[in-house]
Amino acid sequence: MPRRGGPIQKRSLPHVTKVLAVASGKGGVGKSTVAVNLAFSLAMNAEHAPRQRPRVGILDLDIFGPSIPKLMALENVEEPQLTDAGAIVPIVNHGLPCMSMGFLLPKAPGTDSSADTAVVWRGLMVQKAVQQLLFDVDWRDPDGGAGLDVLVIDMPPGTGDVPLTLGQLVNVDGAVIVSTPQDVALTDVRKGVSMFQKISVPIVGLLLNESYFICPSCTTPHELFGPPAAFRATAARFGVDVLGELPLVPGVSRGGDRGVPYALHSANGADGTTDLGGKEWRQTMAGVAGQVWQFLSK
């Protein structure tokens, strides 16, 4: 046992090679949607042959407002099974293993879902739940026993207990910070960058979501939430790369509501989207995934 008051030793997660945190200082900027689509984009990375593509999983660390069950169409699943050793077995949909606090909560009376179940916990209980989600999940493939090449962690907004617990206990290989163009979002982004720097988590880069909307009839980009100049200035101030600027595409929201991430639509061509905005979104997300993979492969 470590001596009381001694330094906390970071460690790797069981059966996980690389850990990528997707964060935002502010809620409501599309961070969870980006995290899910980035996970699928990494899994379908064009640099790899189909049989050599990385095995990717996603972990939802938002204890109070988990979004992954909705985004992955897993709202009505039963509680995860346990291994013989007592570890939690992730739930798989669309070929991607997932874990979320939403899978462990009791269902609301008269419903088949835990979406309306509130988590009313103090800090110590939150920290215990976070540690269980981090270290007590068996990410190995049940068929082949292979672990994950990359675990994408959907972080809660803010700079509270959860990101601090992650940064102190886990070897995090990189963080992607998501924002929208508004100054109120960028203010919290700057706090998020400072937090990751303080806990020695390398920042892969900043990603601007809902940067512009391309009108289908006039094909003209409209910056609905303001120009990206302040976002780019924030990245330059901290010496952080800009990974990309995603356009506002209605299909991304519709896919999330149905539990079918837009990255799968773009891969399979099932959404029927041929507009310029959808094309640019797909190209940008693929570019972001490529940059993230190169960073993690260093």
PDB file of C-alpha atoms in Angstrom:
ATOM      1  CA  MET A   1       0.000   0.000   0.000  1.00  0.00           C
ATOM      2  CA  PRO A   2       1.338   3.494  -0.793  1.00  0.00           C
ATOM      3  CA  ARG A   3       2.176   5.710   2.143  1.00  0.00           C
ATOM      4  CA  ARG A   4      -0.531   8.167   3.074  1.00  0.00           C
ATOM      5  CA  GLY A   5       0.213  11.505   1.493  1.00  0.00           C
ATOM      6  CA  GLY A   6       2.579   9.991  -1.073  1.00  0.00           C
ATOM      7  CA  PRO A   7       2.396  10.788  -4.787  1.00  0.00           C
ATOM      8  CA  ILE A   8      -0.416   9.189  -6.772  1.00  0.00           C
ATOM      9  CA  GLN A   9       0.907   6.778  -9.381  1.00  0.00           C
ATOM     10  CA  LYS A  10      -0.804   6.919 -12.760  1.00  0.00           C
ATOM     11  CA  ARG A  11      -1.447   3.573 -14.423  1.00  0.00           C
ATOM     12  CA  SER A  12      -2.759   2.175 -17.671  1.00  0.00           C
ATOM     13  CA  LEU A  13      -6.287   0.886 -18.046  1.00  0.00           C
ATOM     14  CA  PRO A  14      -6.652  -2.906 -18.235  1.00  0.00           C
ATOM     15  CA  HIS A  15      -6.623  -4.233 -21.824  1.00  0.00           C
ATOM     16  CA  VAL A  16      -6.382  -0.720 -23.336  1.00  0.00           C
ATOM     17  CA  THR A  17      -3.390   0.473 -25.360  1.00  0.00           C
ATOM     18  CA  LYS A  18      -4.210   4.157 -25.883  1.00  0.00           C
ATOM     19  CA  VAL A  19      -6.605   6.466 -24.031  1.00  0.00           C
ATOM     20  CA  LEU A  20      -8.123   9.506 -25.750  1.00  0.00           C
ATOM     21  CA  ALA A  21     -10.273  11.994 -23.817  1.00  0.00           C
ATOM     22  CA  VAL A  22     -12.847  14.099 -25.668  1.00  0.00           C
ATOM     23  CA  ALA A  23     -13.704  17.107 -23.540  1.00  0.00           C
ATOM     24  CA  SER A  24     -15.263  20.545 -23.571  1.00  0.00           C
ATOM     25  CA  GLY A  25     -15.259  23.199 -20.951  1.00  0.00           C
ATOM     26  CA  LYS A  26     -18.938  23.871 -21.592  1.00  0.00           C
ATOM     27  CA  GLY A  27     -21.940  21.607 -22.071  1.00  0.00           C
ATOM     28  CA  GLY A  28     -24.127  21.708 -25.154  1.00  0.00           C
ATOM     29  CA  VAL A  29     -21.397  22.051 -27.761  1.00  0.00           C
ATOM     30  CA  GLY A  30     -21.881  18.567 -29.246  1.00  0.00           C
ATOM     31  CA  LYS A  31     -18.994  16.920 -27.418  1.00  0.00           C
ATOM     32  CA  SER A  32     -20.676  13.535 -26.942  1.00  0.00           C
ATOM     33  CA  THR A  33     -21.823  13.457 -30.575  1.00  0.00           C
ATOM     34  CA  VAL A  34     -18.283  14.256 -31.682  1.00  0.00           C
ATOM     35  CA  ALA A  35     -16.841  11.603 -29.349  1.00  0.00           C
ATOM     36  CA  VAL A  36     -19.074   8.849 -30.751  1.00  0.00           C
ATOM     37  CA  ASN A  37     -18.459   9.797 -34.378  1.00  0.00           C
ATOM     38  CA  LEU A  38     -14.728  10.164 -33.766  1.00  0.00           C
ATOM     39  CA  ALA A  39     -14.634   6.680 -32.242  1.00  0.00           C
ATOM     40  CA  PHE A  40     -16.233   5.191 -35.356  1.00  0.00           C
ATOM     41  CA  SER A  41     -14.014   7.259 -37.642  1.00  0.00           C
ATOM     42  CA  LEU A  42     -10.938   5.918 -35.838  1.00  0.00           C
ATOM     43  CA  ALA A  43     -12.273   2.369 -36.137  1.00  0.00           C
ATOM     44  CA  MET A  44     -12.808   2.858 -39.875  1.00  0.00           C
ATOM     45  CA  ASN A  45      -9.530   4.680 -40.466  1.00  0.00           C
ATOM     46  CA  ALA A  46      -8.777   4.516 -44.172  1.00  0.00           C
ATOM     47  CA  GLU A  47      -5.053   4.095 -43.462  1.00  0.00           C
ATOM     48  CA  HIS A  48      -5.705   0.526 -42.318  1.00  0.00           C
ATOM     49  CA  ALA A  49      -6.877  -2.449 -44.320  1.00  0.00           C
ATOM     50  CA  PRO A  50     -10.272  -3.781 -43.151  1.00  0.00           C
ATOM     51  CA  ARG A  51      -8.671  -6.710 -41.303  1.00  0.00           C
ATOM     52  CA  GLN A  52      -6.061  -4.464 -39.662  1.00  0.00           C
ATOM     53  CA  ARG A  53      -8.312  -1.666 -38.470  1.00  0.00           C
ATOM     54  CA  PRO A  54      -7.885  -0.693 -34.812  1.00  0.00           C
ATOM     55  CA  ARG A  55     -10.278  -1.958 -32.182  1.00  0.00           C
ATOM     56  CA  VAL A  56     -11.937   1.064 -30.590  1.00  0.00           C
ATOM     57  CA  GLY A  57     -14.287   1.411 -27.613  1.00  0.00           C
ATOM     58  CA  ILE A  58     -16.070   4.340 -25.993  1.00  0.00           C
ATOM     59  CA  LEU A  59     -16.467   5.081 -22.290  1.00  0.00           C
ATOM     60  CA  ASP A  60     -19.022   7.594 -21.027  1.00  0.00           C
ATOM     61  CA  LEU A  61     -17.658   9.283 -17.888  1.00  0.00           C
ATOM     62  CA  ASP A  62     -20.504  11.765 -17.562  1.00  0.00           C
ATOM     63  CA  ILE A  63     -22.008  10.391 -14.354  1.00  0.00           C
ATOM     64  CA  PHE A  64     -24.859  12.876 -14.003  1.00  0.00           C
ATOM     65  CA  GLY A  65     -25.887  13.201 -17.654  1.00  0.00           C
ATOM     66  CA  PRO A  66     -24.743  10.183 -19.704  1.00  0.00           C
ATOM     67  CA  SER A  67     -25.406  10.574 -23.428  1.00  0.00           C
ATOM     68  CA  ILE A  68     -23.858   7.443 -24.920  1.00  0.00           C
ATOM     69  CA  PRO A  69     -26.921   5.194 -24.292  1.00  0.00           C
ATOM     70  CA  LYS A  70     -29.047   7.538 -26.437  1.00  0.00           C
ATOM     71  CA  LEU A  71     -26.443   8.130 -29.126  1.00  0.00           C
ATOM     72  CA  MET A  72     -25.776   4.389 -29.456  1.00  0.00           C
ATOM     73  CA  ALA A  73     -29.427   3.222 -29.284  1.00  0.00           C
ATOM     74  CA  LEU A  74     -28.757   1.423 -25.996  1.00  0.00           C
ATOM     75  CA  GLU A  75     -31.301   3.136 -23.759  1.00  0.00           C
ATOM     76  CA  ASN A  76     -33.338  -0.014 -23.099  1.00  0.00           C
ATOM     77  CA  VAL A  77     -30.581  -2.567 -22.572  1.00  0.00           C
ATOM     78  CA  GLU A  78     -30.366  -4.731 -19.494  1.00  0.00           C
ATOM     79  CA  GLU A  79     -27.566  -4.282 -16.974  1.00  0.00           C
ATOM     80  CA  PRO A  80     -24.148  -5.420 -18.250  1.00  0.00           C
ATOM     81  CA  GLN A  81     -22.976  -8.908 -17.440  1.00  0.00           C
ATOM     82  CA  LEU A  82     -19.974  -9.648 -15.244  1.00  0.00           C
ATOM     83  CA  THR A  83     -16.981 -11.853 -15.928  1.00  0.00           C
ATOM     84  CA  ASP A  84     -16.005 -14.661 -13.578  1.00  0.00           C
ATOM     85  CA  ALA A  85     -13.532 -12.232 -11.997  1.00  0.00           C
ATOM     86  CA  GLY A  86     -16.275  -9.658 -11.381  1.00  0.00           C
ATOM     87  CA  ALA A  87     -15.350  -7.209 -14.159  1.00  0.00           C
ATOM     88  CA  ILE A  88     -18.077  -5.441 -16.157  1.00  0.00           C
ATOM     89  CA  VAL A  89     -18.570  -6.601 -19.746  1.00  0.00           C
ATOM     90  CA  PRO A  90     -19.140  -3.697 -22.181  1.00  0.00           C
ATOM     91  CA  ILE A  91     -22.292  -3.575 -24.285  1.00  0.00           C
ATOM     92  CA  VAL A  92     -21.725  -3.680 -28.044  1.00  0.00           C
ATOM     93  CA  ASN A  93     -23.746  -1.960 -30.751  1.00  0.00           C
ATOM     94  CA  HIS A  94     -22.769  -1.181 -34.346  1.00  0.00           C
ATOM     95  CA  GLY A  95     -19.655  -3.254 -33.635  1.00  0.00           C
ATOM     96  CA  LEU A  96     -18.354  -0.802 -31.002  1.00  0.00           C
ATOM     97  CA  PRO A  97     -18.047  -1.794 -27.301  1.00  0.00           C
ATOM     98  CA  CYS A  98     -19.524   0.843 -24.961  1.00  0.00           C
ATOM     99  CA  MET A  99     -19.758   1.483 -21.240  1.00  0.00           C
ATOM    100  CA  SER A 100     -21.743   4.170 -19.462  1.00  0.00           C
ATOM    101  CA  MET A 101     -23.176   4.950 -16.053  1.00  0.00           C
ATOM    102  CA  GLY A 102     -26.519   4.920 -17.837  1.00  0.00           C
ATOM    103  CA  PHE A 103     -26.259   1.133 -18.192  1.00  0.00           C
ATOM    104  CA  LEU A 104     -25.912   0.693 -14.423  1.00  0.00           C
ATOM    105  CA  LEU A 105     -28.761   2.892 -13.199  1.00  0.00           C
ATOM    106  CA  PRO A 106     -32.154   1.413 -12.217  1.00  0.00           C
ATOM    107  CA  LYS A 107     -34.954   1.946 -14.700  1.00  0.00           C
ATOM    108  CA  ALA A 108     -37.542   4.575 -13.897  1.00  0.00           C
ATOM    109  CA  PRO A 109     -40.868   3.140 -12.637  1.00  0.00           C
ATOM    110  CA  GLY A 110     -43.147   2.122 -15.492  1.00  0.00           C
ATOM    111  CA  THR A 111     -40.460   2.464 -18.177  1.00  0.00           C
ATOM    112  CA  ASP A 112     -37.866   0.304 -19.916  1.00  0.00           C
ATOM    113  CA  SER A 113     -35.183   2.976 -19.736  1.00  0.00           C
ATOM    114  CA  SER A 114     -32.978   4.628 -17.126  1.00  0.00           C
ATOM    115  CA  ALA A 115     -32.831   7.883 -19.105  1.00  0.00           C
ATOM    116  CA  ASP A 116     -35.000   9.711 -16.550  1.00  0.00           C
ATOM    117  CA  THR A 117     -33.236   8.296 -13.482  1.00  0.00           C
ATOM    118  CA  ALA A 118     -31.402  11.083 -11.672  1.00  0.00           C
ATOM    119  CA  VAL A 119     -28.014  10.523 -10.043  1.00  0.00           C
ATOM    120  CA  VAL A 120     -28.036  12.412  -6.730  1.00  0.00           C
ATOM    121  CA  TRP A 121     -24.588  11.732  -5.321  1.00  0.00           C
ATOM    122  CA  ARG A 122     -21.898  13.556  -3.431  1.00  0.00           C
ATOM    123  CA  GLY A 123     -18.288  13.791  -4.576  1.00  0.00           C
ATOM    124  CA  LEU A 124     -16.936  10.628  -2.959  1.00  0.00           C
ATOM    125  CA  MET A 125     -19.604   8.443  -4.572  1.00  0.00           C
ATOM    126  CA  VAL A 126     -18.885  10.050  -7.942  1.00  0.00           C
ATOM    127  CA  GLN A 127     -15.181   9.340  -7.604  1.00  0.00           C
ATOM    128  CA  LYS A 128     -15.891   5.719  -6.685  1.00  0.00           C
ATOM    129  CA  ALA A 129     -18.157   5.291  -9.722  1.00  0.00           C
ATOM    130  CA  VAL A 130     -15.530   6.838 -11.997  1.00  0.00           C
ATOM    131  CA  GLN A 131     -12.835   4.508 -10.691  1.00  0.00           C
ATOM    132  CA  GLN A 132     -15.094   1.499 -11.239  1.00  0.00           C
ATOM    133  CA  LEU A 133     -15.828   2.543 -14.823  1.00  0.00           C
ATOM    134  CA  LEU A 134     -12.132   3.072 -15.451  1.00  0.00           C
ATOM    135  CA  PHE A 135     -10.582  -0.005 -13.861  1.00  0.00           C
ATOM    136  CA  ASP A 136     -13.351  -2.602 -13.511  1.00  0.00           C
ATOM    137  CA  VAL A 137     -14.381  -2.973 -17.167  1.00  0.00           C
ATOM    138  CA  ASP A 138     -13.069  -5.865 -19.264  1.00  0.00           C
ATOM    139  CA  TRP A 139     -12.568  -4.428 -22.762  1.00  0.00           C
ATOM    140  CA  ARG A 140     -11.307  -7.660 -24.293  1.00  0.00           C
ATOM    141  CA  ASP A 141     -13.052  -9.129 -27.301  1.00  0.00           C
ATOM    142  CA  PRO A 142     -15.089 -12.128 -26.044  1.00  0.00           C
ATOM    143  CA  ASP A 143     -14.249 -14.046 -29.224  1.00  0.00           C
ATOM    144  CA  GLY A 144     -10.534 -13.399 -29.636  1.00  0.00           C
ATOM    145  CA  GLY A 145      -9.506 -11.939 -26.305  1.00  0.00           C
ATOM    146  CA  ALA A 146      -7.912  -8.883 -27.941  1.00  0.00           C
ATOM    147  CA  GLY A 147      -7.964  -5.625 -26.012  1.00  0.00           C
ATOM    148  CA  LEU A 148      -8.652  -2.131 -27.327  1.00  0.00           C
ATOM    149  CA  ASP A 149      -6.199  -0.198 -29.438  1.00  0.00           C
ATOM    150  CA  VAL A 150      -7.954   3.064 -28.512  1.00  0.00           C
ATOM    151  CA  LEU A 151     -10.475   3.895 -25.793  1.00  0.00           C
ATOM    152  CA  VAL A 152     -12.342   7.149 -26.451  1.00  0.00           C
ATOM    153  CA  ILE A 153     -13.569   8.703 -23.192  1.00  0.00           C
ATOM    154  CA  ASP A 154     -16.524  11.072 -23.355  1.00  0.00           C
ATOM    155  CA  MET A 155     -15.791  13.526 -20.541  1.00  0.00           C
ATOM    156  CA  PRO A 156     -18.366  15.555 -18.620  1.00  0.00           C
ATOM    157  CA  PRO A 157     -18.265  19.341 -19.065  1.00  0.00           C
ATOM    158  CA  GLY A 158     -16.318  21.460 -16.643  1.00  0.00           C
ATOM    159  CA  THR A 159     -13.158  20.952 -14.596  1.00  0.00           C
ATOM    160  CA  GLY A 160     -14.486  19.086 -11.562  1.00  0.00           C
ATOM    161  CA  ASP A 161     -13.970  15.743  -9.854  1.00  0.00           C
ATOM    162  CA  VAL A 162     -14.229  13.491 -12.907  1.00  0.00           C
ATOM    163  CA  PRO A 163     -11.489  14.999 -15.106  1.00  0.00           C
ATOM    164  CA  LEU A 164      -9.282  15.456 -12.045  1.00  0.00           C
ATOM    165  CA  THR A 165      -9.726  11.794 -11.070  1.00  0.00           C
ATOM    166  CA  LEU A 166      -8.959  10.683 -14.620  1.00  0.00           C
ATOM    167  CA  GLY A 167      -5.873  12.873 -14.886  1.00  0.00           C
ATOM    168  CA  GLN A 168      -4.491  11.756 -11.530  1.00  0.00           C
ATOM    169  CA  LEU A 169      -5.071   8.008 -11.900  1.00  0.00           C
ATOM    170  CA  VAL A 170      -4.796   7.176 -15.604  1.00  0.00           C
ATOM    171  CA  ASN A 171      -2.109   7.508 -18.247  1.00  0.00           C
ATOM    172  CA  VAL A 172      -4.086   9.563 -20.772  1.00  0.00           C
ATOM    173  CA  ASP A 173      -2.373   9.673 -24.163  1.00  0.00           C
ATOM    174  CA  GLY A 174      -4.201  12.682 -25.555  1.00  0.00           C
ATOM    175  CA  ALA A 175      -7.201  14.987 -25.326  1.00  0.00           C
ATOM    176  CA  VAL A 176      -9.398  16.559 -27.984  1.00  0.00           C
ATOM    177  CA  ILE A 177     -11.267  19.682 -26.875  1.00  0.00           C
ATOM    178  CA  VAL A 178     -14.525  20.542 -28.635  1.00  0.00           C
ATOM    179  CA  SER A 179     -16.014  24.017 -28.847  1.00  0.00           C
ATOM    180  CA  THR A 180     -18.493  26.146 -30.773  1.00  0.00           C
ATOM    181  CA  PRO A 181     -17.646  29.628 -32.094  1.00  0.00           C
ATOM    182  CA  GLN A 182     -19.350  31.660 -29.338  1.00  0.00           C
ATOM    183  CA  ASP A 183     -17.191  33.527 -26.837  1.00  0.00           C
ATOM    184  CA  VAL A 184     -19.126  31.980 -23.934  1.00  0.00           C
ATOM    185  CA  ALA A 185     -17.983  28.527 -25.097  1.00  0.00           C
ATOM    186  CA  LEU A 186     -14.404  29.617 -25.769  1.00  0.00           C
ATOM    187  CA  THR A 187     -14.090  31.028 -22.258  1.00  0.00           C
ATOM    188  CA  ASP A 188     -14.638  27.534 -20.862  1.00  0.00           C
ATOM    189  CA  VAL A 189     -12.393  26.000 -23.511  1.00  0.00           C
ATOM    190  CA  ARG A 190      -9.492  28.061 -22.200  1.00  0.00           C
ATOM    191  CA  LYS A 191     -10.172  26.715 -18.719  1.00  0.00           C
ATOM    192  CA  GLY A 192     -10.249  23.172 -20.109  1.00  0.00           C
ATOM    193  CA  VAL A 193      -6.900  23.628 -21.847  1.00  0.00           C
ATOM    194  CA  SER A 194      -5.376  24.965 -18.635  1.00  0.00           C
ATOM    195  CA  MET A 195      -6.764  22.036 -16.646  1.00  0.00           C
ATOM    196  CA  PHE A 196      -5.278  19.400 -18.967  1.00  0.00           C
ATOM    197  CA  GLN A 197      -1.947  21.188 -18.925  1.00  0.00           C
ATOM    198  CA  LYS A 198      -1.936  21.208 -15.116  1.00  0.00           C
ATOM    199  CA  ILE A 199      -2.599  17.466 -14.899  1.00  0.00           C
ATOM    200  CA  SER A 200      -0.011  16.723 -17.637  1.00  0.00           C
ATOM    201  CA  VAL A 201      -2.418  15.407 -20.276  1.00  0.00           C
ATOM    202  CA  PRO A 202      -1.154  16.138 -23.806  1.00  0.00           C
ATOM    203  CA  ILE A 203      -3.649  18.003 -25.983  1.00  0.00           C
ATOM    204  CA  VAL A 204      -4.044  16.663 -29.510  1.00  0.00           C
ATOM    205  CA  GLY A 205      -5.880  19.785 -30.641  1.00  0.00           C
ATOM    206  CA  LEU A 206      -9.072  21.825 -30.678  1.00  0.00           C
ATOM    207  CA  LEU A 207     -12.091  20.954 -32.807  1.00  0.00           C
ATOM    208  CA  LEU A 208     -14.677  23.553 -33.786  1.00  0.00           C
ATOM    209  CA  ASN A 209     -18.207  22.167 -34.021  1.00  0.00           C
ATOM    210  CA  GLU A 210     -21.139  23.878 -35.774  1.00  0.00           C
ATOM    211  CA  SER A 211     -18.706  26.227 -37.455  1.00  0.00           C
ATOM    212  CA  TYR A 212     -20.970  27.130 -40.368  1.00  0.00           C
ATOM    213  CA  PHE A 213     -24.058  26.003 -42.251  1.00  0.00           C
ATOM    214  CA  ILE A 214     -24.069  25.511 -46.009  1.00  0.00           C
ATOM    215  CA  CYS A 215     -27.389  26.492 -47.532  1.00  0.00           C
ATOM    216  CA  PRO A 216     -28.593  23.653 -49.821  1.00  0.00           C
ATOM    217  CA  SER A 217     -30.100  26.076 -52.335  1.00  0.00           C
ATOM    218  CA  CYS A 218     -27.281  28.614 -52.564  1.00  0.00           C
ATOM    219  CA  THR A 219     -24.276  26.500 -51.433  1.00  0.00           C
ATOM    220  CA  THR A 220     -23.049  29.483 -49.418  1.00  0.00           C
ATOM    221  CA  PRO A 221     -21.488  28.955 -45.959  1.00  0.00           C
ATOM    222  CA  HIS A 222     -23.361  30.875 -43.244  1.00  0.00           C
ATOM    223  CA  GLU A 223     -21.582  31.404 -39.904  1.00  0.00           C
ATOM    224  CA  LEU A 224     -24.704  31.157 -37.762  1.00  0.00           C
ATOM    225  CA  PHE A 225     -22.879  31.342 -34.421  1.00  0.00           C
ATOM    226  CA  GLY A 226     -20.198  33.839 -35.376  1.00  0.00           C
ATOM    227  CA  PRO A 227     -16.891  33.734 -37.244  1.00  0.00           C
ATOM    228  CA  PRO A 228     -14.143  31.273 -36.209  1.00  0.00           C
ATOM    229  CA  ALA A 229     -11.530  33.992 -35.643  1.00  0.00           C
ATOM    230  CA  ALA A 230     -11.771  33.878 -31.832  1.00  0.00           C
ATOM    231  CA  PHE A 231     -11.522  30.073 -31.866  1.00  0.00           C
ATOM    232  CA  ARG A 232      -8.397  30.145 -33.993  1.00  0.00           C
ATOM    233  CA  ALA A 233      -6.909  32.856 -31.795  1.00  0.00           C
ATOM    234  CA  THR A 234      -7.526  30.690 -28.722  1.00  0.00           C
ATOM    235  CA  ALA A 235      -5.670  27.779 -30.311  1.00  0.00           C
ATOM    236  CA  ALA A 236      -2.786  30.026 -31.293  1.00  0.00           C
ATOM    237  CA  ARG A 237      -2.602  31.517 -27.795  1.00  0.00           C
ATOM    238  CA  PHE A 238      -2.076  28.105 -26.210  1.00  0.00           C
ATOM    239  CA  GLY A 239       0.052  26.744 -29.041  1.00  0.00           C
ATOM    240  CA  VAL A 240      -2.495  24.016 -29.782  1.00  0.00           C
ATOM    241  CA  ASP A 241      -3.379  22.678 -33.229  1.00  0.00           C
ATOM    242  CA  VAL A 242      -6.760  23.215 -34.857  1.00  0.00           C
ATOM    243  CA  LEU A 243      -7.878  19.730 -35.884  1.00  0.00           C
ATOM    244  CA  GLY A 244     -10.781  20.889 -38.005  1.00  0.00           C
ATOM    245  CA  GLU A 245     -13.958  22.946 -38.275  1.00  0.00           C
ATOM    246  CA  LEU A 246     -17.100  20.847 -38.632  1.00  0.00           C
ATOM    247  CA  PRO A 247     -20.101  22.340 -40.435  1.00  0.00           C
ATOM    248  CA  LEU A 248     -23.601  22.249 -38.997  1.00  0.00           C
ATOM    249  CA  VAL A 249     -25.357  19.308 -40.694  1.00  0.00           C
ATOM    250  CA  PRO A 250     -28.949  18.320 -39.768  1.00  0.00           C
ATOM    251  CA  GLY A 251     -28.195  14.641 -40.433  1.00  0.00           C
ATOM    252  CA  VAL A 252     -25.723  14.557 -37.525  1.00  0.00           C
ATOM    253  CA  SER A 253     -28.471  15.460 -35.066  1.00  0.00           C
ATOM    254  CA  ARG A 254     -31.006  13.099 -36.640  1.00  0.00           C
ATOM    255  CA  GLY A 255     -28.515  10.242 -36.534  1.00  0.00           C
ATOM    256  CA  GLY A 256     -27.809  10.856 -32.865  1.00  0.00           C
ATOM    257  CA  ASP A 257     -31.514  10.883 -32.011  1.00  0.00           C
ATOM    258  CA  ARG A 258     -31.967   7.530 -33.767  1.00  0.00           C
ATOM    259  CA  GLY A 259     -28.863   6.029 -32.206  1.00  0.00           C
ATOM    260  CA  VAL A 260     -27.098   5.609 -35.554  1.00  0.00           C
ATOM    261  CA  PRO A 261     -23.999   7.855 -35.619  1.00  0.00           C
ATOM    262  CA  TYR A 262     -23.521   9.955 -38.731  1.00  0.00           C
ATOM    263  CA  ALA A 263     -20.085   8.447 -39.334  1.00  0.00           C
ATOM    264  CA  LEU A 264     -21.832   5.161 -40.142  1.00  0.00           C
ATOM    265  CA  HIS A 265     -24.128   6.911 -42.580  1.00  0.00           C
ATOM    266  CA  SER A 266     -21.169   8.402 -44.355  1.00  0.00           C
ATOM    267  CA  ALA A 267     -19.427   5.046 -44.490  1.00  0.00           C
ATOM    268  CA  ASN A 268     -22.409   3.109 -45.815  1.00  0.00           C
ATOM    269  CA  GLY A 269     -24.103   5.835 -47.806  1.00  0.00           C
ATOM    270  CA  ALA A 270     -27.359   5.008 -46.052  1.00  0.00           C
ATOM    271  CA  ASP A 271     -28.416   8.572 -45.268  1.00  0.00           C
ATOM    272  CA  GLY A 272     -28.864   9.634 -48.873  1.00  0.00           C
ATOM    273  CA  THR A 273     -27.044  12.887 -48.134  1.00  0.00           C
ATOM    274  CA  THR A 274     -25.443  14.428 -51.184  1.00  0.00           C
ATOM    275  CA  ASP A 275     -25.328  18.077 -50.059  1.00  0.00           C
ATOM    276  CA  LEU A 276     -22.082  19.974 -49.800  1.00  0.00           C
ATOM    277  CA  GLY A 277     -22.329  20.326 -46.006  1.00  0.00           C
ATOM    278  CA  GLY A 278     -22.533  16.578 -45.466  1.00  0.00           C
ATOM    279  CA  LYS A 279     -19.588  16.011 -47.780  1.00  0.00           C
ATOM    280  CA  GLU A 280     -17.441  18.550 -45.960  1.00  0.00           C
ATOM    281  CA  TRP A 281     -18.440  17.115 -42.571  1.00  0.00           C
ATOM    282  CA  ARG A 282     -17.340  13.639 -43.653  1.00  0.00           C
ATOM    283  CA  GLN A 283     -14.045  14.878 -45.038  1.00  0.00           C
ATOM    284  CA  THR A 284     -13.304  16.952 -41.931  1.00  0.00           C
ATOM    285  CA  MET A 285     -14.106  14.133 -39.497  1.00  0.00           C
ATOM    286  CA  ALA A 286     -11.950  11.709 -41.482  1.00  0.00           C
ATOM    287  CA  GLY A 287      -9.116  14.236 -41.354  1.00  0.00           C
ATOM    288  CA  VAL A 288      -9.531  14.663 -37.588  1.00  0.00           C
ATOM    289  CA  ALA A 289      -9.420  10.892 -37.089  1.00  0.00           C
ATOM    290  CA  GLY A 290      -6.244  10.695 -39.162  1.00  0.00           C
ATOM    291  CA  GLN A 291      -4.536  13.404 -37.111  1.00  0.00           C
ATOM    292  CA  VAL A 292      -5.584  11.790 -33.848  1.00  0.00           C
ATOM    293  CA  TRP A 293      -4.290   8.389 -34.957  1.00  0.00           C
ATOM    294  CA  GLN A 294      -0.928   9.869 -35.968  1.00  0.00           C
ATOM    295  CA  PHE A 295      -0.660  11.626 -32.591  1.00  0.00           C
ATOM    296  CA  LEU A 296      -1.460   8.455 -30.653  1.00  0.00           C
ATOM    297  CA  SER A 297       0.950   6.419 -32.767  1.00  0.00           C
ATOM    298  CA  LYS A 298       3.968   8.550 -31.870  1.00  0.00           C
TER     299      LYS A 298
END
